[in-house]
C-alpha positions as a printed Julia matrix, in Angstrom:
207×3 Matrix{Float64}:
 -14.25  -17.82   84.73
 -11.03  -18.46   86.65
 -11.45  -22.21   86.3
 -12.02  -21.9    82.56
  -8.85  -19.79   82.15
  -6.84  -22.24   84.23
  -8.15  -25.19   82.23
  -7.48  -23.5    78.89
  -3.9   -22.71   79.87
  -3.37  -26.32   80.97
  -4.5   -27.31   77.48
  -1.87  -24.95   76.05
   0.73  -26.66   78.22
  -0.36  -30.03   76.85
  -0.04  -28.84   73.26
   3.38  -27.3    73.79
   4.61  -30.38   75.66
   3.55  -32.77   72.91
   5.24  -30.65   70.24
   8.35  -30.07   72.39
   9.07  -33.67   73.27
   8.26  -35.04   69.83
  10.71  -32.42   68.5
  13.24  -33.67   71.06
  12.92  -37.16   69.61
  13.45  -35.91   66.06
  16.59  -34.02   67.07
  18.1   -37.15   68.59
  17.15  -39.28   65.61
  18.62  -36.94   62.99
  21.71  -35.97   64.97
  20.77  -32.43   65.95
  19.43  -30.35   63.08
  19.93  -26.68   63.91
  16.39  -25.65   63.04
  14.86  -28.32   65.22
  17.19  -27.45   68.11
  16.07  -23.84   67.91
  12.41  -24.86   67.78
  12.8   -27.1    70.83
  14.5   -24.36   72.84
  11.72  -21.93   71.96
   9.06  -24.48   72.9
  10.71  -25.21   76.25
  10.91  -21.49   76.98
   7.22  -21.18   76.16
   6.44  -24.12   78.46
   8.37  -22.5    81.29
   6.48  -19.24   80.74
   3.15  -21.06   80.91
   4.15  -22.84   84.13
   5.17  -19.48   85.64
   1.9   -17.92   84.51
  -0.18  -20.74   86.0
   1.77  -20.49   89.25
   1.02  -16.78   89.55
  -2.57  -17.37   88.51
  -2.9   -19.93   91.31
  -1.49  -17.45   93.8
  -3.86  -14.69   92.7
  -6.84  -17.06   92.88
  -5.91  -18.85   96.09
  -9.51  -18.59   97.3
 -10.36  -21.13   94.56
  -7.57  -23.49   95.55
  -9.77  -26.59   95.9
 -11.4   -26.16   92.48
  -8.1   -25.34   90.74
  -6.35  -28.39   92.17
  -9.3   -30.6    91.23
  -9.08  -29.22   87.67
  -5.34  -29.92   87.65
  -5.86  -33.48   88.86
  -8.46  -34.24   86.21
  -6.23  -32.75   83.5
  -3.28  -34.81   84.72
  -5.28  -38.03   84.53
  -6.3   -37.25   80.93
  -2.88  -36.01   79.76
  -1.08  -37.42   76.76
   2.06  -39.29   77.87
   4.42  -36.55   76.69
   2.39  -33.88   78.53
   2.66  -35.44   81.99
   6.1   -34.21   83.06
   5.39  -30.45   82.69
   2.37  -30.89   84.97
   4.61  -32.39   87.65
   6.82  -29.31   87.31
   3.72  -27.14   87.61
   2.67  -28.91   90.82
   6.17  -28.41   92.2
   6.15  -24.73   91.25
   2.77  -24.05   92.88
   3.73  -25.88   96.07
   7.12  -24.19   96.26
   6.08  -20.65   95.35
   2.53  -20.47   96.7
   2.27  -23.28   99.23
  -0.35  -23.08  101.96
  -3.64  -24.75  101.14
  -2.32  -25.9    97.76
   0.11  -28.28   99.45
  -2.7   -29.75  101.51
  -4.84  -30.27   98.39
  -2.06  -31.77   96.27
  -1.13  -34.01   99.21
  -4.44  -35.82   98.86
  -3.35  -37.53   95.64
   0.38  -36.93   95.17
   1.46  -40.4    96.38
  -0.77  -42.59   94.18
  -0.27  -40.24   91.22
   3.52  -40.3    91.62
   3.62  -44.08   91.98
   1.36  -44.59   88.98
   3.45  -42.27   86.79
   6.65  -43.94   87.98
   5.28  -47.35   87.0
   3.78  -46.33   83.67
   6.58  -44.04   82.44
   9.99  -45.64   82.96
  11.44  -43.01   80.62
  10.5   -40.35   83.21
  11.88  -42.12   86.27
  15.16  -40.23   86.38
  13.41  -36.85   86.3
  10.74  -37.92   88.79
  13.42  -39.26   91.14
  15.22  -35.9    90.92
  11.97  -34.1    91.73
  11.4   -36.4    94.7
  14.91  -35.67   96.01
  14.12  -31.95   95.88
  10.91  -32.56   97.84
  12.83  -34.55  100.42
  15.31  -31.7   100.79
  12.67  -28.99  101.11
  10.12  -31.07  103.01
   7.25  -29.73  100.9
   5.16  -32.85  101.5
   4.77  -34.83  104.7
   7.43  -37.26  105.89
   5.15  -40.29  105.49
   4.2   -39.31  101.94
   7.83  -38.79  100.99
   8.7   -42.15  102.55
   6.02  -43.93  100.51
   7.11  -42.32   97.23
  10.76  -43.02   97.94
  10.1   -46.67   98.82
   8.03  -47.16   95.68
  10.63  -45.56   93.41
  13.44  -47.67   94.88
  11.4   -50.86   94.52
  10.52  -50.06   90.91
  14.12  -49.29   90.02
  15.34  -52.45   91.75
  12.75  -54.54   89.9
  13.79  -52.98   86.6
  17.43  -53.82   87.3
  16.52  -57.48   87.86
  14.35  -57.83   84.77
  16.61  -55.78   82.53
  13.87  -53.3    81.75
  15.33  -50.0    80.61
  13.7   -46.61   80.15
  12.21  -46.21   76.72
  14.57  -44.26   74.43
  13.57  -40.66   73.74
  14.56  -40.94   70.11
  12.1   -42.25   67.57
  11.87  -42.7    63.86
  12.25  -39.5    61.89
   8.87  -38.02   61.07
   8.1   -37.15   57.46
   9.2   -33.62   56.51
   5.58  -32.53   56.04
   4.72  -33.6    59.61
   7.84  -31.9    60.98
   6.85  -28.66   59.3
   3.22  -28.96   60.45
   4.21  -29.45   64.1
   6.76  -26.63   63.97
   4.13  -24.28   62.49
   1.69  -25.33   65.21
   4.28  -24.65   67.91
   5.11  -21.24   66.44
   1.42  -20.35   66.29
   0.98  -21.39   69.93
   3.97  -19.28   71.01
   2.55  -16.26   69.16
  -0.81  -16.79   70.84
   0.81  -17.02   74.27
   2.71  -13.78   73.71
  -0.38  -12.0    72.42
  -2.71  -13.04   75.23
  -0.91  -13.82   78.49
  -3.28  -14.75   81.3
  -1.29  -12.82   83.89
   1.69  -10.49   84.1
   5.11  -11.71   83.0
   6.57  -11.54   86.52
   8.26  -14.81   87.41
   7.42  -16.42   90.76
  10.01  -15.94   93.46
  12.05  -19.07   94.34
């Protein structure tokens, strides 16, 4: 049952992330419509709440650490492009606030997963590099793992500077009004569902 709850909440994260970051693109493309700004802020707050909830859920079900991390890894590999970054933040939150066996389990795949994401998502490189700097400061992962991720990120950024490759712009063509309204209604429905049926208490994890 715990695995099913964890998996379902990861799916909620995916849905909110897709709506949030597509909304981000529309805001940039139309110059910052007030309604879309408000929707994006609400979606990001809902994402943060889900990450906090999953972190606490992981702590309360630490005896199932191996199965939960395996579920996370599989979900990460299947994620839509715009849903990847929140999962990195979730991994960081679990390692930072729960730690212990979770760090050991995440350590088994963090290097290849980081390098693959860094290569495939140039638009995320700045945020991933910031996350890596935090890990280097806190020493959450092992020195050799941090060294490998750092070397790969520097090489990728250097290669991009030589070839002139730039991160993909976050803005995109303005979606039709009907699609904007549909996605905003879907996001609002998801927020209502999250408020109505939280998987754990609303207590935020301690930093």
